[in-house]
Amino acid sequence: KAGVTQTPRYLIKTRGQQVTLSCSPISGHRSVSWYQQTPGQGLQFLFEYFSETQRNKGNFPGRFSGRQFSNSRSEMNVSTLELGDSALYLCASSFLGTGELFFGEGSRLTVL
Amino acid sequence: KNEVEQSPQNLTAQEGEFITINCSYSVGISALHWLQQHPGGGIVSLFMLSSGKKKHGRLIATINIQEKHSSLHITASHPRDSAVYICAVPSFNTDKLIFGTGTRLQVFP
């Protein structure tokens, strides 16, 4: 069974640009959650989607948004990038959202 | 006070040693996650537990709900166990995960 796939794995952007990251969950999983990891703040919850609906949202500004499609694939978007958005962005899928999490390898974003 | 605290922050061990990593939390929870992160970033879920003890190979996780404390034990540690170990709990009344700061483990041959 294929794991969670995140694309792209690495990307470099400049301040003010926007970025879209993609996450394909394990087949059959309906929940996708997103996390930001930085050296200073550690791992922080961004949001969670279940059956195309956002169920939970972390304490991030409105520049961070996401969505989930009918095939459970999810995207997250960060607009007007700031230097502090440089981070590893991880997504995880689970069957129901309250069970074991399966993580992707992450998308490492560098903002210059 | 952080809602999830781990100790120690850093841990070095010789191959074969018994390792214990601790996690304390302040919120009421439905379950606690133990995660492993290797250099390069990928995270693997080791355990999700809500009571008692779970064992997988050389790894053992225990949780005491009344004391709001969990431990992760590694028996007969090996250099390939070198990683960051992170505990996480859902925040009260939601499924938003709150993460500990992680324990960096290095096991030397």
PDB file of C-alpha atoms in Angstrom:
ATOM      1  CA  LYS A   1       0.000   0.000   0.000  1.00  0.00           C
ATOM      2  CA  ALA A   2       1.534   3.327  -1.034  1.00  0.00           C
ATOM      3  CA  GLY A   3       2.355   5.746   1.758  1.00  0.00           C
ATOM      4  CA  VAL A   4       1.553   9.418   2.108  1.00  0.00           C
ATOM      5  CA  THR A   5       3.050  11.418  -0.746  1.00  0.00           C
ATOM      6  CA  GLN A   6       3.950  15.071  -0.471  1.00  0.00           C
ATOM      7  CA  THR A   7       5.030  17.263  -3.343  1.00  0.00           C
ATOM      8  CA  PRO A   8       7.207  19.091  -3.906  1.00  0.00           C
ATOM      9  CA  ARG A   9       9.862  17.857  -1.493  1.00  0.00           C
ATOM     10  CA  TYR A  10      11.942  21.019  -1.664  1.00  0.00           C
ATOM     11  CA  LEU A  11      11.206  24.493  -2.879  1.00  0.00           C
ATOM     12  CA  ILE A  12      12.647  27.968  -2.664  1.00  0.00           C
ATOM     13  CA  LYS A  13      10.498  31.076  -2.865  1.00  0.00           C
ATOM     14  CA  THR A  14      11.005  34.766  -2.259  1.00  0.00           C
ATOM     15  CA  ARG A  15       9.149  37.015   0.140  1.00  0.00           C
ATOM     16  CA  GLY A  16       5.735  38.038  -1.081  1.00  0.00           C
ATOM     17  CA  GLN A  17       5.248  35.016  -3.325  1.00  0.00           C
ATOM     18  CA  GLN A  18       2.729  32.289  -2.667  1.00  0.00           C
ATOM     19  CA  VAL A  19       3.180  28.539  -2.512  1.00  0.00           C
ATOM     20  CA  THR A  20       0.945  25.500  -2.859  1.00  0.00           C
ATOM     21  CA  LEU A  21       1.872  22.169  -1.321  1.00  0.00           C
ATOM     22  CA  SER A  22       0.179  18.882  -2.106  1.00  0.00           C
ATOM     23  CA  CYS A  23      -0.514  15.796  -0.016  1.00  0.00           C
ATOM     24  CA  SER A  24      -1.877  12.490  -1.278  1.00  0.00           C
ATOM     25  CA  PRO A  25      -3.035  10.321   1.627  1.00  0.00           C
ATOM     26  CA  ILE A  26      -2.981   6.568   1.932  1.00  0.00           C
ATOM     27  CA  SER A  27      -5.772   5.047  -0.124  1.00  0.00           C
ATOM     28  CA  GLY A  28      -8.942   4.854   1.956  1.00  0.00           C
ATOM     29  CA  HIS A  29      -7.865   7.476   4.481  1.00  0.00           C
ATOM     30  CA  ARG A  30     -10.323  10.350   4.729  1.00  0.00           C
ATOM     31  CA  SER A  31      -8.484  12.589   7.171  1.00  0.00           C
ATOM     32  CA  VAL A  32      -5.514  14.741   6.245  1.00  0.00           C
ATOM     33  CA  SER A  33      -3.778  17.016   8.724  1.00  0.00           C
ATOM     34  CA  TRP A  34      -1.006  19.524   8.150  1.00  0.00           C
ATOM     35  CA  TYR A  35       1.844  20.585  10.423  1.00  0.00           C
ATOM     36  CA  GLN A  36       4.623  23.146  10.364  1.00  0.00           C
ATOM     37  CA  GLN A  37       7.999  22.337  11.883  1.00  0.00           C
ATOM     38  CA  THR A  38      10.607  25.008  12.585  1.00  0.00           C
ATOM     39  CA  PRO A  39      13.730  24.906  14.762  1.00  0.00           C
ATOM     40  CA  GLY A  40      12.318  27.616  17.015  1.00  0.00           C
ATOM     41  CA  GLN A  41       8.695  26.522  17.434  1.00  0.00           C
ATOM     42  CA  GLY A  42       8.946  22.789  16.852  1.00  0.00           C
ATOM     43  CA  LEU A  43       5.951  20.981  15.429  1.00  0.00           C
ATOM     44  CA  GLN A  44       2.712  22.942  15.250  1.00  0.00           C
ATOM     45  CA  PHE A  45      -0.707  21.909  14.033  1.00  0.00           C
ATOM     46  CA  LEU A  46      -1.978  23.844  11.018  1.00  0.00           C
ATOM     47  CA  PHE A  47      -5.318  22.286  10.081  1.00  0.00           C
ATOM     48  CA  GLU A  48      -7.172  19.058   9.555  1.00  0.00           C
ATOM     49  CA  TYR A  49      -9.578  18.056   6.806  1.00  0.00           C
ATOM     50  CA  PHE A  50     -12.027  15.199   6.824  1.00  0.00           C
ATOM     51  CA  SER A  51     -14.227  14.389   3.846  1.00  0.00           C
ATOM     52  CA  GLU A  52     -13.521  17.792   2.260  1.00  0.00           C
ATOM     53  CA  THR A  53     -14.428  19.735   5.428  1.00  0.00           C
ATOM     54  CA  GLN A  54     -11.999  21.574   7.651  1.00  0.00           C
ATOM     55  CA  ARG A  55     -12.530  20.129  11.122  1.00  0.00           C
ATOM     56  CA  ASN A  56      -9.824  21.884  13.092  1.00  0.00           C
ATOM     57  CA  LYS A  57      -7.546  24.853  12.582  1.00  0.00           C
ATOM     58  CA  GLY A  58      -4.409  25.850  14.437  1.00  0.00           C
ATOM     59  CA  ASN A  59      -3.305  29.336  15.450  1.00  0.00           C
ATOM     60  CA  PHE A  60      -1.921  30.533  12.154  1.00  0.00           C
ATOM     61  CA  PRO A  61      -2.750  33.701  10.213  1.00  0.00           C
ATOM     62  CA  GLY A  62      -5.220  33.687   7.364  1.00  0.00           C
ATOM     63  CA  ARG A  63      -2.340  33.548   4.869  1.00  0.00           C
ATOM     64  CA  PHE A  64      -2.321  29.835   5.568  1.00  0.00           C
ATOM     65  CA  SER A  65      -5.195  27.997   3.941  1.00  0.00           C
ATOM     66  CA  GLY A  66      -5.999  24.546   2.751  1.00  0.00           C
ATOM     67  CA  ARG A  67      -8.549  22.392   1.074  1.00  0.00           C
ATOM     68  CA  GLN A  68      -9.350  18.772   0.484  1.00  0.00           C
ATOM     69  CA  PHE A  69     -10.682  17.248  -2.692  1.00  0.00           C
ATOM     70  CA  SER A  70     -13.212  14.485  -3.148  1.00  0.00           C
ATOM     71  CA  ASN A  71     -10.420  11.925  -3.620  1.00  0.00           C
ATOM     72  CA  SER A  72      -9.043  12.980  -0.178  1.00  0.00           C
ATOM     73  CA  ARG A  73      -5.964  14.638  -1.670  1.00  0.00           C
ATOM     74  CA  SER A  74      -5.230  17.888   0.108  1.00  0.00           C
ATOM     75  CA  GLU A  75      -3.439  21.086  -0.701  1.00  0.00           C
ATOM     76  CA  MET A  76      -2.241  23.861   1.520  1.00  0.00           C
ATOM     77  CA  ASN A  77      -1.476  27.352   0.357  1.00  0.00           C
ATOM     78  CA  VAL A  78       0.591  30.080   1.928  1.00  0.00           C
ATOM     79  CA  SER A  79       0.186  33.525   0.431  1.00  0.00           C
ATOM     80  CA  THR A  80       2.407  36.583   0.804  1.00  0.00           C
ATOM     81  CA  LEU A  81       5.319  34.518   2.058  1.00  0.00           C
ATOM     82  CA  GLU A  82       7.449  35.800   4.914  1.00  0.00           C
ATOM     83  CA  LEU A  83      10.940  34.748   5.928  1.00  0.00           C
ATOM     84  CA  GLY A  84       9.475  33.094   9.018  1.00  0.00           C
ATOM     85  CA  ASP A  85       7.437  30.733   6.860  1.00  0.00           C
ATOM     86  CA  SER A  86      10.612  28.814   6.070  1.00  0.00           C
ATOM     87  CA  ALA A  87       9.901  25.416   7.541  1.00  0.00           C
ATOM     88  CA  LEU A  88       9.281  21.760   6.969  1.00  0.00           C
ATOM     89  CA  TYR A  89       5.610  21.241   6.184  1.00  0.00           C
ATOM     90  CA  LEU A  90       4.331  17.788   7.001  1.00  0.00           C
ATOM     91  CA  CYS A  91       1.042  16.180   6.270  1.00  0.00           C
ATOM     92  CA  ALA A  92      -0.392  13.074   7.838  1.00  0.00           C
ATOM     93  CA  SER A  93      -3.334  10.902   6.961  1.00  0.00           C
ATOM     94  CA  SER A  94      -5.494   8.663   9.060  1.00  0.00           C
ATOM     95  CA  PHE A  95      -8.583   6.603   8.446  1.00  0.00           C
ATOM     96  CA  LEU A  96     -10.980   8.473  10.713  1.00  0.00           C
ATOM     97  CA  GLY A  97      -8.917  11.367  12.033  1.00  0.00           C
ATOM     98  CA  THR A  98      -8.637  10.027  15.548  1.00  0.00           C
ATOM     99  CA  GLY A  99      -6.443   7.035  14.914  1.00  0.00           C
ATOM    100  CA  GLU A 100      -2.864   6.323  14.074  1.00  0.00           C
ATOM    101  CA  LEU A 101      -1.226   8.937  11.892  1.00  0.00           C
ATOM    102  CA  PHE A 102       0.818   8.195   8.793  1.00  0.00           C
ATOM    103  CA  PHE A 103       3.171  10.995   7.843  1.00  0.00           C
ATOM    104  CA  GLY A 104       4.606  12.040   4.524  1.00  0.00           C
ATOM    105  CA  GLU A 105       8.275  12.935   4.079  1.00  0.00           C
ATOM    106  CA  GLY A 106       7.456  16.629   4.157  1.00  0.00           C
ATOM    107  CA  SER A 107       7.939  19.633   1.924  1.00  0.00           C
ATOM    108  CA  ARG A 108      10.866  21.808   2.902  1.00  0.00           C
ATOM    109  CA  LEU A 109      10.160  25.443   2.068  1.00  0.00           C
ATOM    110  CA  THR A 110      12.858  28.098   2.076  1.00  0.00           C
ATOM    111  CA  VAL A 111      11.789  31.722   1.775  1.00  0.00           C
ATOM    112  CA  LEU A 112      14.499  34.166   0.709  1.00  0.00           C
TER     113      LEU A 112
ATOM    114  CA  LYS B   1       3.849  26.020  31.455  1.00  0.00           C
ATOM    115  CA  ASN B   2       3.805  24.018  28.205  1.00  0.00           C
ATOM    116  CA  GLU B   3       0.876  21.663  27.833  1.00  0.00           C
ATOM    117  CA  VAL B   4       3.208  18.838  26.804  1.00  0.00           C
ATOM    118  CA  GLU B   5       6.649  18.504  28.332  1.00  0.00           C
ATOM    119  CA  GLN B   6       9.293  15.945  27.511  1.00  0.00           C
ATOM    120  CA  SER B   7      12.448  14.954  29.306  1.00  0.00           C
ATOM    121  CA  PRO B   8      15.282  14.735  28.766  1.00  0.00           C
ATOM    122  CA  GLN B   9      15.808  17.064  25.810  1.00  0.00           C
ATOM    123  CA  ASN B  10      18.982  15.260  24.790  1.00  0.00           C
ATOM    124  CA  LEU B  11      20.112  11.760  25.557  1.00  0.00           C
ATOM    125  CA  THR B  12      23.241   9.845  24.636  1.00  0.00           C
ATOM    126  CA  ALA B  13      23.669   6.154  25.228  1.00  0.00           C
ATOM    127  CA  GLN B  14      25.956   3.260  24.479  1.00  0.00           C
ATOM    128  CA  GLU B  15      24.646   0.482  22.310  1.00  0.00           C
ATOM    129  CA  GLY B  16      22.749  -2.025  24.414  1.00  0.00           C
ATOM    130  CA  GLU B  17      21.620   0.403  27.106  1.00  0.00           C
ATOM    131  CA  PHE B  18      18.017   0.696  28.293  1.00  0.00           C
ATOM    132  CA  ILE B  19      16.508   4.061  27.366  1.00  0.00           C
ATOM    133  CA  THR B  20      13.595   5.902  28.963  1.00  0.00           C
ATOM    134  CA  ILE B  21      11.991   9.070  27.599  1.00  0.00           C
ATOM    135  CA  ASN B  22       9.282  10.802  29.583  1.00  0.00           C
ATOM    136  CA  CYS B  23       6.265  12.860  28.572  1.00  0.00           C
ATOM    137  CA  SER B  24       3.978  14.814  30.898  1.00  0.00           C
ATOM    138  CA  TYR B  25       0.860  16.641  29.793  1.00  0.00           C
ATOM    139  CA  SER B  26      -1.584  18.969  31.462  1.00  0.00           C
ATOM    140  CA  VAL B  27      -4.765  18.460  29.448  1.00  0.00           C
ATOM    141  CA  GLY B  28      -7.277  15.658  29.603  1.00  0.00           C
ATOM    142  CA  ILE B  29      -6.711  13.427  26.622  1.00  0.00           C
ATOM    143  CA  SER B  30      -8.261  10.599  24.680  1.00  0.00           C
ATOM    144  CA  ALA B  31      -4.940   9.177  23.465  1.00  0.00           C
ATOM    145  CA  LEU B  32      -1.250   9.970  23.326  1.00  0.00           C
ATOM    146  CA  HIS B  33       1.032   9.543  20.328  1.00  0.00           C
ATOM    147  CA  TRP B  34       4.723   8.667  20.302  1.00  0.00           C
ATOM    148  CA  LEU B  35       6.498   9.646  17.093  1.00  0.00           C
ATOM    149  CA  GLN B  36      10.005   9.081  15.761  1.00  0.00           C
ATOM    150  CA  GLN B  37      11.757  11.525  13.454  1.00  0.00           C
ATOM    151  CA  HIS B  38      15.017  10.644  11.728  1.00  0.00           C
ATOM    152  CA  PRO B  39      17.402  13.220  10.251  1.00  0.00           C
ATOM    153  CA  GLY B  40      15.905  14.356   6.969  1.00  0.00           C
ATOM    154  CA  GLY B  41      12.502  14.924   8.481  1.00  0.00           C
ATOM    155  CA  GLY B  42      10.282  11.899   7.936  1.00  0.00           C
ATOM    156  CA  ILE B  43       8.095  11.067  10.933  1.00  0.00           C
ATOM    157  CA  VAL B  44       6.937   7.589  11.861  1.00  0.00           C
ATOM    158  CA  SER B  45       4.160   6.889  14.308  1.00  0.00           C
ATOM    159  CA  LEU B  46       5.415   4.454  16.942  1.00  0.00           C
ATOM    160  CA  PHE B  47       2.456   4.166  19.279  1.00  0.00           C
ATOM    161  CA  MET B  48      -0.958   5.561  19.971  1.00  0.00           C
ATOM    162  CA  LEU B  49      -2.186   4.621  23.414  1.00  0.00           C
ATOM    163  CA  SER B  50      -4.920   5.622  25.796  1.00  0.00           C
ATOM    164  CA  SER B  51      -4.215   3.276  28.701  1.00  0.00           C
ATOM    165  CA  GLY B  52      -1.781   0.717  30.007  1.00  0.00           C
ATOM    166  CA  LYS B  53       1.137  -0.444  27.961  1.00  0.00           C
ATOM    167  CA  LYS B  54       1.975  -1.298  24.365  1.00  0.00           C
ATOM    168  CA  LYS B  55       5.000  -3.152  23.035  1.00  0.00           C
ATOM    169  CA  HIS B  56       6.444  -3.337  19.549  1.00  0.00           C
ATOM    170  CA  GLY B  57       9.740  -5.103  19.183  1.00  0.00           C
ATOM    171  CA  ARG B  58      12.258  -3.395  21.465  1.00  0.00           C
ATOM    172  CA  LEU B  59       9.971  -0.432  22.083  1.00  0.00           C
ATOM    173  CA  ILE B  60       7.562  -0.202  24.997  1.00  0.00           C
ATOM    174  CA  ALA B  61       5.175   2.664  25.718  1.00  0.00           C
ATOM    175  CA  THR B  62       3.289   3.131  28.956  1.00  0.00           C
ATOM    176  CA  ILE B  63       0.752   5.685  30.044  1.00  0.00           C
ATOM    177  CA  ASN B  64      -0.710   6.652  33.417  1.00  0.00           C
ATOM    178  CA  ILE B  65      -3.871   8.640  32.763  1.00  0.00           C
ATOM    179  CA  GLN B  66      -4.339   9.680  36.403  1.00  0.00           C
ATOM    180  CA  GLU B  67      -0.814  11.075  36.645  1.00  0.00           C
ATOM    181  CA  LYS B  68      -0.912  12.460  33.069  1.00  0.00           C
ATOM    182  CA  HIS B  69       2.394  10.855  32.262  1.00  0.00           C
ATOM    183  CA  SER B  70       3.724   8.539  29.585  1.00  0.00           C
ATOM    184  CA  SER B  71       7.085   6.873  29.063  1.00  0.00           C
ATOM    185  CA  LEU B  72       8.765   5.413  26.022  1.00  0.00           C
ATOM    186  CA  HIS B  73      11.322   2.703  26.702  1.00  0.00           C
ATOM    187  CA  ILE B  74      13.853   1.259  24.291  1.00  0.00           C
ATOM    188  CA  THR B  75      15.467  -1.991  25.327  1.00  0.00           C
ATOM    189  CA  ALA B  76      18.880  -3.055  23.983  1.00  0.00           C
ATOM    190  CA  SER B  77      19.364   0.270  22.196  1.00  0.00           C
ATOM    191  CA  HIS B  78      21.072   0.304  18.811  1.00  0.00           C
ATOM    192  CA  PRO B  79      22.676   3.106  16.774  1.00  0.00           C
ATOM    193  CA  ARG B  80      19.754   2.922  14.332  1.00  0.00           C
ATOM    194  CA  ASP B  81      17.508   4.086  17.199  1.00  0.00           C
ATOM    195  CA  SER B  82      19.236   7.479  16.990  1.00  0.00           C
ATOM    196  CA  ALA B  83      16.449   9.922  16.215  1.00  0.00           C
ATOM    197  CA  VAL B  84      14.211  12.540  17.765  1.00  0.00           C
ATOM    198  CA  TYR B  85      11.307  11.101  19.739  1.00  0.00           C
ATOM    199  CA  ILE B  86       8.222  13.267  20.079  1.00  0.00           C
ATOM    200  CA  CYS B  87       5.093  12.816  22.128  1.00  0.00           C
ATOM    201  CA  ALA B  88       1.840  14.466  21.107  1.00  0.00           C
ATOM    202  CA  VAL B  89      -1.628  14.769  22.615  1.00  0.00           C
ATOM    203  CA  PRO B  90      -4.885  16.166  21.246  1.00  0.00           C
ATOM    204  CA  SER B  91      -5.888  19.457  22.837  1.00  0.00           C
ATOM    205  CA  PHE B  92      -8.948  19.478  25.071  1.00  0.00           C
ATOM    206  CA  ASN B  93     -12.202  18.912  23.199  1.00  0.00           C
ATOM    207  CA  THR B  94     -10.553  18.863  19.771  1.00  0.00           C
ATOM    208  CA  ASP B  95      -8.290  16.592  17.782  1.00  0.00           C
ATOM    209  CA  LYS B  96      -5.662  19.308  17.277  1.00  0.00           C
ATOM    210  CA  LEU B  97      -2.376  17.726  18.243  1.00  0.00           C
ATOM    211  CA  ILE B  98      -0.053  19.485  20.666  1.00  0.00           C
ATOM    212  CA  PHE B  99       3.538  18.333  20.426  1.00  0.00           C
ATOM    213  CA  GLY B 100       6.290  18.054  22.953  1.00  0.00           C
ATOM    214  CA  THR B 101       9.646  19.600  22.076  1.00  0.00           C
ATOM    215  CA  GLY B 102      11.160  16.216  21.389  1.00  0.00           C
ATOM    216  CA  THR B 103      14.011  14.171  22.841  1.00  0.00           C
ATOM    217  CA  ARG B 104      17.104  13.825  20.704  1.00  0.00           C
ATOM    218  CA  LEU B 105      18.617  10.384  21.221  1.00  0.00           C
ATOM    219  CA  GLN B 106      22.053   9.378  20.044  1.00  0.00           C
ATOM    220  CA  VAL B 107      23.175   5.793  20.489  1.00  0.00           C
ATOM    221  CA  PHE B 108      26.872   5.117  19.998  1.00  0.00           C
ATOM    222  CA  PRO B 109      28.365   1.735  19.073  1.00  0.00           C
TER     223      PRO B 109
END
